[in-house]
Amino acid sequence: PMFDTMAFSPPQQHRTLLQALAEPPQTQPELIIEAINECKILLTNPSWCELMGYAPNDVLGRSVSILNGPYTCRETLAALRLAMGAGQNLHVILVCYKKDREPFLMTINSSPLLDGEGKPTFCKWEMFPRPVQHDATPSNISEQQMQQQCAP
């Protein structure tokens, strides 16, 4: 399957939405997470797992906070949570961490996935990595820029 899903039993309207999301092939790293509560990871695809170094069983059912580290901007995380709860799109750049704790600047396009009643139940994160370079040439993202994204 293009998406790996956790074993859980969501209500029928949610199950239909999740099945529809799992059908098209996805090559861009993506996550599907809860839009409310603990923001648990419900779906991921092989591109995301390969990029971040996780196996599906490592992340499914866990909070997206496993991607956070010392340079992850708490204000940006708060903005993501607010947008998800309000059912709004949001485009951010955030320092995320791979399983081996290597930092990455990640562009995240967060889009709400509404249930049959129009409520934001899930959220899709399209993730575009921007690897941190260890030199400060103008064409590269430097460690200093990563640290300036949001200090711990």
Short mmCIF file of N, CA and C in Angstrom, two decimals:
data_model
loop_
_atom_site.label_atom_id
_atom_site.label_comp_id
_atom_site.label_asym_id
_atom_site.label_seq_id
_atom_site.Cartn_x
_atom_site.Cartn_y
_atom_site.Cartn_z
N PRO A 1 0.82 -1.20 0.00
CA PRO A 1 0.00 0.00 0.00
C PRO A 1 0.86 1.25 0.00
N MET A 2 0.35 2.33 -0.56
CA MET A 2 1.09 3.57 -0.61
C MET A 2 1.11 4.26 0.75
N PHE A 3 0.10 4.04 1.55
CA PHE A 3 0.07 4.56 2.91
C PHE A 3 0.04 3.38 3.85
N ASP A 4 0.75 3.51 4.96
CA ASP A 4 0.66 2.52 6.01
C ASP A 4 -0.30 3.09 7.04
N THR A 5 -1.21 2.29 7.51
CA THR A 5 -2.20 2.77 8.47
C THR A 5 -2.10 1.99 9.76
N MET A 6 -2.47 2.66 10.84
CA MET A 6 -2.47 1.97 12.12
C MET A 6 -3.75 1.16 12.25
N ALA A 7 -3.71 0.15 13.05
CA ALA A 7 -4.90 -0.66 13.27
C ALA A 7 -5.77 0.04 14.32
N PHE A 8 -6.85 0.62 13.87
CA PHE A 8 -7.79 1.25 14.77
C PHE A 8 -9.16 1.22 14.11
N SER A 9 -10.17 1.55 14.86
CA SER A 9 -11.53 1.42 14.35
C SER A 9 -12.23 2.77 14.42
N PRO A 10 -12.00 3.66 13.46
CA PRO A 10 -12.65 4.97 13.48
C PRO A 10 -14.11 4.85 13.09
N PRO A 11 -14.92 5.89 13.39
CA PRO A 11 -16.31 5.89 12.92
C PRO A 11 -16.37 5.74 11.40
N GLN A 12 -17.48 5.25 10.87
CA GLN A 12 -17.62 4.95 9.45
C GLN A 12 -17.25 6.13 8.55
N GLN A 13 -17.71 7.36 8.86
CA GLN A 13 -17.40 8.49 7.98
C GLN A 13 -15.90 8.76 7.95
N HIS A 14 -15.21 8.51 9.04
CA HIS A 14 -13.76 8.70 9.07
C HIS A 14 -13.06 7.57 8.33
N ARG A 15 -13.55 6.36 8.47
CA ARG A 15 -12.97 5.22 7.79
C ARG A 15 -13.01 5.42 6.28
N THR A 16 -14.11 5.95 5.76
CA THR A 16 -14.26 6.20 4.33
C THR A 16 -13.24 7.23 3.87
N LEU A 17 -13.06 8.29 4.65
CA LEU A 17 -12.09 9.32 4.31
C LEU A 17 -10.68 8.75 4.28
N LEU A 18 -10.33 7.98 5.29
CA LEU A 18 -8.99 7.40 5.35
C LEU A 18 -8.76 6.43 4.20
N GLN A 19 -9.77 5.65 3.84
CA GLN A 19 -9.61 4.73 2.70
C GLN A 19 -9.40 5.49 1.41
N ALA A 20 -10.12 6.58 1.23
CA ALA A 20 -9.95 7.39 0.02
C ALA A 20 -8.56 7.97 -0.06
N LEU A 21 -8.00 8.38 1.08
CA LEU A 21 -6.66 8.95 1.09
C LEU A 21 -5.60 7.91 0.77
N ALA A 22 -5.85 6.68 1.10
CA ALA A 22 -4.86 5.63 0.90
C ALA A 22 -4.79 5.15 -0.54
N GLU A 23 -5.75 5.51 -1.38
CA GLU A 23 -5.79 4.98 -2.74
C GLU A 23 -4.77 5.56 -3.71
N PRO A 24 -4.66 6.89 -3.87
CA PRO A 24 -3.75 7.38 -4.90
C PRO A 24 -2.28 7.20 -4.50
N PRO A 25 -1.42 6.90 -5.45
CA PRO A 25 0.00 6.78 -5.11
C PRO A 25 0.58 8.13 -4.70
N GLN A 26 1.35 8.13 -3.65
CA GLN A 26 1.95 9.36 -3.13
C GLN A 26 3.46 9.23 -3.16
N THR A 27 4.12 10.14 -3.84
CA THR A 27 5.58 10.11 -3.87
C THR A 27 6.18 11.18 -2.97
N GLN A 28 5.43 12.22 -2.66
CA GLN A 28 5.89 13.27 -1.76
C GLN A 28 5.69 12.80 -0.32
N PRO A 29 6.70 12.99 0.55
CA PRO A 29 6.50 12.59 1.95
C PRO A 29 5.27 13.28 2.55
N GLU A 30 4.39 12.48 3.13
CA GLU A 30 3.16 13.00 3.71
C GLU A 30 2.81 12.27 4.99
N LEU A 31 2.10 12.99 5.83
CA LEU A 31 1.52 12.44 7.04
C LEU A 31 0.05 12.80 7.07
N ILE A 32 -0.77 11.95 7.64
CA ILE A 32 -2.14 12.28 7.97
C ILE A 32 -2.21 12.16 9.49
N ILE A 33 -2.64 13.24 10.13
CA ILE A 33 -2.67 13.26 11.58
C ILE A 33 -4.05 13.69 12.07
N GLU A 34 -4.31 13.45 13.35
CA GLU A 34 -5.53 13.95 13.96
C GLU A 34 -5.44 15.47 13.99
N ALA A 35 -6.54 16.13 13.72
CA ALA A 35 -6.55 17.60 13.74
C ALA A 35 -6.82 18.14 15.14
N ILE A 36 -7.21 17.29 16.04
CA ILE A 36 -7.51 17.72 17.40
C ILE A 36 -6.86 16.75 18.38
N ASN A 37 -6.98 17.03 19.63
CA ASN A 37 -6.44 16.19 20.70
C ASN A 37 -4.93 16.10 20.64
N GLU A 38 -4.40 14.91 20.52
CA GLU A 38 -2.96 14.70 20.65
C GLU A 38 -2.20 14.77 19.33
N CYS A 39 -2.87 15.06 18.24
CA CYS A 39 -2.23 15.13 16.92
C CYS A 39 -1.45 13.86 16.62
N LYS A 40 -2.11 12.72 16.78
CA LYS A 40 -1.47 11.44 16.52
C LYS A 40 -1.32 11.20 15.02
N ILE A 41 -0.24 10.53 14.66
CA ILE A 41 0.00 10.15 13.27
C ILE A 41 -0.87 8.94 12.96
N LEU A 42 -1.71 9.07 11.94
CA LEU A 42 -2.62 7.99 11.57
C LEU A 42 -2.20 7.30 10.28
N LEU A 43 -1.60 8.03 9.37
CA LEU A 43 -1.14 7.48 8.10
C LEU A 43 0.20 8.10 7.75
N THR A 44 0.99 7.34 7.08
CA THR A 44 2.22 7.87 6.52
C THR A 44 2.48 7.12 5.22
N ASN A 45 3.43 7.59 4.44
CA ASN A 45 3.73 6.86 3.21
C ASN A 45 5.21 6.48 3.18
N PRO A 46 5.60 5.58 2.28
CA PRO A 46 6.99 5.12 2.23
C PRO A 46 8.00 6.25 2.01
N SER A 47 7.63 7.28 1.25
CA SER A 47 8.55 8.40 1.02
C SER A 47 8.89 9.10 2.32
N TRP A 48 7.87 9.29 3.16
CA TRP A 48 8.10 9.94 4.45
C TRP A 48 8.97 9.05 5.35
N CYS A 49 8.64 7.77 5.40
CA CYS A 49 9.42 6.84 6.24
C CYS A 49 10.88 6.80 5.81
N GLU A 50 11.11 6.75 4.50
CA GLU A 50 12.49 6.72 4.00
C GLU A 50 13.23 8.01 4.35
N LEU A 51 12.58 9.15 4.16
CA LEU A 51 13.20 10.44 4.46
C LEU A 51 13.55 10.58 5.93
N MET A 52 12.61 10.19 6.80
CA MET A 52 12.78 10.45 8.22
C MET A 52 13.43 9.30 8.99
N GLY A 53 13.58 8.14 8.36
CA GLY A 53 14.27 7.03 9.01
C GLY A 53 13.41 6.19 9.94
N TYR A 54 12.12 6.37 9.87
CA TYR A 54 11.21 5.60 10.72
C TYR A 54 10.54 4.49 9.94
N ALA A 55 10.26 3.39 10.61
CA ALA A 55 9.37 2.37 10.07
C ALA A 55 7.96 2.78 10.47
N PRO A 56 6.95 2.39 9.70
CA PRO A 56 5.57 2.79 10.05
C PRO A 56 5.20 2.46 11.50
N ASN A 57 5.60 1.29 11.98
CA ASN A 57 5.25 0.91 13.36
C ASN A 57 5.91 1.79 14.41
N ASP A 58 6.99 2.51 14.02
CA ASP A 58 7.64 3.43 14.95
C ASP A 58 6.80 4.66 15.23
N VAL A 59 5.96 5.07 14.26
CA VAL A 59 5.29 6.36 14.37
C VAL A 59 3.77 6.30 14.42
N LEU A 60 3.16 5.28 13.85
CA LEU A 60 1.71 5.24 13.79
C LEU A 60 1.12 5.17 15.19
N GLY A 61 0.18 6.07 15.45
CA GLY A 61 -0.44 6.16 16.75
C GLY A 61 0.30 7.06 17.73
N ARG A 62 1.44 7.57 17.33
CA ARG A 62 2.22 8.45 18.20
C ARG A 62 1.99 9.91 17.83
N SER A 63 2.24 10.79 18.74
CA SER A 63 2.09 12.22 18.52
C SER A 63 3.16 12.71 17.54
N VAL A 64 2.81 13.74 16.77
CA VAL A 64 3.80 14.33 15.86
C VAL A 64 4.94 14.98 16.63
N SER A 65 4.82 15.08 17.93
CA SER A 65 5.89 15.68 18.73
C SER A 65 7.19 14.87 18.66
N ILE A 66 7.13 13.62 18.18
CA ILE A 66 8.38 12.86 18.01
C ILE A 66 9.28 13.50 16.98
N LEU A 67 8.75 14.43 16.18
CA LEU A 67 9.55 15.13 15.17
C LEU A 67 10.21 16.38 15.73
N ASN A 68 9.90 16.72 16.97
CA ASN A 68 10.41 17.95 17.58
C ASN A 68 11.77 17.73 18.22
N GLY A 69 12.50 18.83 18.35
CA GLY A 69 13.80 18.82 19.00
C GLY A 69 14.11 20.19 19.53
N PRO A 70 15.36 20.44 19.92
CA PRO A 70 15.71 21.69 20.58
C PRO A 70 15.49 22.95 19.72
N TYR A 71 15.55 22.83 18.40
CA TYR A 71 15.36 24.01 17.55
C TYR A 71 13.99 24.05 16.87
N THR A 72 13.07 23.21 17.31
CA THR A 72 11.72 23.25 16.77
C THR A 72 11.00 24.44 17.41
N CYS A 73 10.48 25.32 16.60
CA CYS A 73 9.86 26.55 17.08
C CYS A 73 8.50 26.27 17.71
N ARG A 74 8.38 26.54 18.98
CA ARG A 74 7.13 26.30 19.71
C ARG A 74 6.00 27.20 19.20
N GLU A 75 6.33 28.42 18.78
CA GLU A 75 5.31 29.33 18.25
C GLU A 75 4.74 28.80 16.94
N THR A 76 5.60 28.23 16.10
CA THR A 76 5.13 27.66 14.84
C THR A 76 4.26 26.43 15.11
N LEU A 77 4.64 25.62 16.09
CA LEU A 77 3.82 24.47 16.47
C LEU A 77 2.45 24.92 16.95
N ALA A 78 2.41 25.98 17.74
CA ALA A 78 1.13 26.51 18.23
C ALA A 78 0.27 26.99 17.06
N ALA A 79 0.89 27.65 16.08
CA ALA A 79 0.15 28.12 14.90
C ALA A 79 -0.41 26.93 14.11
N LEU A 80 0.36 25.85 13.99
CA LEU A 80 -0.12 24.65 13.30
C LEU A 80 -1.33 24.07 14.03
N ARG A 81 -1.25 23.96 15.35
CA ARG A 81 -2.36 23.42 16.13
C ARG A 81 -3.63 24.26 15.97
N LEU A 82 -3.47 25.58 16.02
CA LEU A 82 -4.62 26.47 15.86
C LEU A 82 -5.25 26.31 14.48
N ALA A 83 -4.42 26.27 13.45
CA ALA A 83 -4.93 26.13 12.08
C ALA A 83 -5.63 24.79 11.91
N MET A 84 -5.06 23.72 12.45
CA MET A 84 -5.68 22.41 12.33
C MET A 84 -7.04 22.39 13.03
N GLY A 85 -7.11 22.94 14.22
CA GLY A 85 -8.36 22.95 14.96
C GLY A 85 -9.43 23.82 14.32
N ALA A 86 -8.99 24.86 13.59
CA ALA A 86 -9.93 25.77 12.93
C ALA A 86 -10.26 25.32 11.51
N GLY A 87 -9.61 24.26 11.04
CA GLY A 87 -9.87 23.78 9.69
C GLY A 87 -9.29 24.69 8.63
N GLN A 88 -8.14 25.31 8.91
CA GLN A 88 -7.51 26.24 7.98
C GLN A 88 -6.22 25.66 7.40
N ASN A 89 -5.91 26.05 6.17
CA ASN A 89 -4.64 25.71 5.55
C ASN A 89 -3.54 26.56 6.19
N LEU A 90 -2.35 26.01 6.25
CA LEU A 90 -1.21 26.76 6.75
C LEU A 90 0.05 26.25 6.08
N HIS A 91 0.94 27.16 5.73
CA HIS A 91 2.22 26.85 5.10
C HIS A 91 3.29 27.39 6.04
N VAL A 92 4.16 26.51 6.57
CA VAL A 92 5.19 26.93 7.52
C VAL A 92 6.52 26.28 7.16
N ILE A 93 7.57 26.84 7.73
CA ILE A 93 8.89 26.22 7.70
C ILE A 93 9.23 25.92 9.15
N LEU A 94 9.60 24.68 9.41
CA LEU A 94 9.81 24.22 10.77
C LEU A 94 11.04 23.32 10.82
N VAL A 95 11.81 23.44 11.88
CA VAL A 95 12.92 22.51 12.10
C VAL A 95 12.33 21.23 12.67
N CYS A 96 12.49 20.14 11.94
CA CYS A 96 12.05 18.81 12.38
C CYS A 96 13.28 17.93 12.57
N TYR A 97 13.10 16.81 13.23
CA TYR A 97 14.21 15.91 13.49
C TYR A 97 13.89 14.51 12.99
N LYS A 98 14.87 13.92 12.29
CA LYS A 98 14.74 12.55 11.84
C LYS A 98 14.88 11.61 13.03
N LYS A 99 14.66 10.34 12.80
CA LYS A 99 14.78 9.35 13.87
C LYS A 99 16.16 9.39 14.51
N ASP A 100 17.21 9.60 13.70
CA ASP A 100 18.57 9.66 14.24
C ASP A 100 18.90 11.02 14.86
N ARG A 101 17.87 11.89 14.97
CA ARG A 101 17.93 13.22 15.57
C ARG A 101 18.67 14.24 14.70
N GLU A 102 18.88 13.93 13.43
CA GLU A 102 19.44 14.91 12.50
C GLU A 102 18.38 15.96 12.22
N PRO A 103 18.74 17.26 12.36
CA PRO A 103 17.76 18.31 12.12
C PRO A 103 17.56 18.56 10.63
N PHE A 104 16.36 18.95 10.28
CA PHE A 104 15.98 19.27 8.91
C PHE A 104 15.10 20.51 8.95
N LEU A 105 15.32 21.43 8.04
CA LEU A 105 14.31 22.47 7.82
C LEU A 105 13.27 21.84 6.92
N MET A 106 12.02 21.91 7.33
CA MET A 106 10.96 21.26 6.60
C MET A 106 9.89 22.28 6.27
N THR A 107 9.55 22.38 4.99
CA THR A 107 8.39 23.15 4.61
C THR A 107 7.19 22.23 4.76
N ILE A 108 6.20 22.68 5.51
CA ILE A 108 5.00 21.87 5.75
C ILE A 108 3.79 22.62 5.21
N ASN A 109 3.08 21.98 4.31
CA ASN A 109 1.79 22.47 3.85
C ASN A 109 0.74 21.67 4.60
N SER A 110 0.06 22.33 5.51
CA SER A 110 -0.94 21.67 6.34
C SER A 110 -2.33 21.99 5.80
N SER A 111 -3.09 20.95 5.48
CA SER A 111 -4.44 21.11 4.92
C SER A 111 -5.44 20.31 5.74
N PRO A 112 -6.56 20.94 6.10
CA PRO A 112 -7.57 20.20 6.87
C PRO A 112 -8.29 19.18 6.01
N LEU A 113 -8.69 18.10 6.63
CA LEU A 113 -9.52 17.09 5.99
C LEU A 113 -10.81 17.05 6.81
N LEU A 114 -11.89 17.48 6.19
CA LEU A 114 -13.14 17.65 6.92
C LEU A 114 -13.98 16.38 6.89
N ASP A 115 -14.70 16.15 7.96
CA ASP A 115 -15.61 15.00 8.00
C ASP A 115 -16.92 15.36 7.30
N GLY A 116 -17.89 14.47 7.33
CA GLY A 116 -19.16 14.68 6.65
C GLY A 116 -19.94 15.88 7.17
N GLU A 117 -19.62 16.35 8.36
CA GLU A 117 -20.29 17.50 8.94
C GLU A 117 -19.49 18.79 8.75
N GLY A 118 -18.38 18.71 8.02
CA GLY A 118 -17.56 19.89 7.78
C GLY A 118 -16.62 20.24 8.91
N LYS A 119 -16.41 19.32 9.85
CA LYS A 119 -15.51 19.56 10.98
C LYS A 119 -14.11 19.04 10.64
N PRO A 120 -13.08 19.78 11.05
CA PRO A 120 -11.71 19.31 10.80
C PRO A 120 -11.38 18.14 11.72
N THR A 121 -11.34 16.96 11.14
CA THR A 121 -11.08 15.76 11.92
C THR A 121 -9.65 15.28 11.74
N PHE A 122 -9.15 15.40 10.52
CA PHE A 122 -7.80 15.00 10.20
C PHE A 122 -7.10 16.16 9.51
N CYS A 123 -5.81 16.04 9.41
CA CYS A 123 -5.01 17.06 8.74
C CYS A 123 -3.95 16.35 7.91
N LYS A 124 -3.72 16.84 6.70
CA LYS A 124 -2.71 16.28 5.82
C LYS A 124 -1.51 17.22 5.83
N TRP A 125 -0.36 16.67 6.12
CA TRP A 125 0.88 17.44 6.07
C TRP A 125 1.70 16.97 4.89
N GLU A 126 1.83 17.82 3.88
CA GLU A 126 2.78 17.58 2.80
C GLU A 126 4.09 18.19 3.28
N MET A 127 5.15 17.41 3.21
CA MET A 127 6.42 17.85 3.79
C MET A 127 7.50 17.88 2.73
N PHE A 128 8.14 19.03 2.63
CA PHE A 128 9.20 19.25 1.65
C PHE A 128 10.49 19.54 2.41
N PRO A 129 11.43 18.59 2.43
CA PRO A 129 12.66 18.79 3.21
C PRO A 129 13.59 19.82 2.59
N ARG A 130 14.27 20.51 3.45
CA ARG A 130 15.33 21.45 3.09
C ARG A 130 16.53 21.08 3.95
N PRO A 131 17.38 20.15 3.52
CA PRO A 131 18.48 19.70 4.38
C PRO A 131 19.37 20.85 4.82
N VAL A 132 19.79 20.80 6.06
CA VAL A 132 20.68 21.81 6.62
C VAL A 132 22.08 21.57 6.10
N GLN A 133 22.67 22.60 5.52
CA GLN A 133 24.04 22.52 5.02
C GLN A 133 24.98 23.03 6.10
N HIS A 134 26.19 22.55 6.09
CA HIS A 134 27.15 22.96 7.12
C HIS A 134 28.10 24.03 6.63
N ASP A 135 27.71 24.75 5.58
CA ASP A 135 28.47 25.91 5.16
C ASP A 135 27.49 27.06 4.97
N ALA A 136 27.99 28.26 4.89
CA ALA A 136 27.11 29.43 4.88
C ALA A 136 27.08 30.12 3.52
N THR A 137 27.25 29.37 2.45
CA THR A 137 27.17 30.00 1.14
C THR A 137 25.73 30.45 0.90
N PRO A 138 25.55 31.51 0.11
CA PRO A 138 24.20 32.06 -0.08
C PRO A 138 23.20 31.05 -0.63
N SER A 139 23.66 30.06 -1.37
CA SER A 139 22.71 29.12 -1.97
C SER A 139 22.30 27.99 -1.02
N ASN A 140 22.89 27.94 0.15
CA ASN A 140 22.59 26.86 1.10
C ASN A 140 21.97 27.40 2.38
N ILE A 141 21.25 26.55 3.06
CA ILE A 141 20.71 26.88 4.37
C ILE A 141 21.77 26.48 5.38
N SER A 142 22.21 27.43 6.18
CA SER A 142 23.28 27.17 7.13
C SER A 142 22.73 26.77 8.49
N GLU A 143 23.60 26.25 9.33
CA GLU A 143 23.20 25.92 10.70
C GLU A 143 22.75 27.18 11.42
N GLN A 144 23.41 28.31 11.15
CA GLN A 144 23.03 29.56 11.79
C GLN A 144 21.59 29.94 11.41
N GLN A 145 21.22 29.77 10.15
CA GLN A 145 19.85 30.06 9.74
C GLN A 145 18.85 29.15 10.44
N MET A 146 19.22 27.88 10.60
CA MET A 146 18.34 26.96 11.29
C MET A 146 18.13 27.41 12.72
N GLN A 147 19.21 27.83 13.39
CA GLN A 147 19.11 28.28 14.76
C GLN A 147 18.29 29.56 14.85
N GLN A 148 18.37 30.42 13.83
CA GLN A 148 17.59 31.65 13.83
C GLN A 148 16.12 31.40 13.56
N GLN A 149 15.76 30.25 12.95
CA GLN A 149 14.37 29.93 12.69
C GLN A 149 13.55 30.07 13.96
N CYS A 150 14.09 29.58 15.04
CA CYS A 150 13.46 29.76 16.35
C CYS A 150 14.38 29.17 17.40
N ALA A 151 14.91 29.99 18.25
CA ALA A 151 15.82 29.53 19.28
C ALA A 151 15.07 28.71 20.32
N PRO A 152 15.75 27.75 20.95
CA PRO A 152 15.08 26.93 21.96
C PRO A 152 14.70 27.72 23.19
#
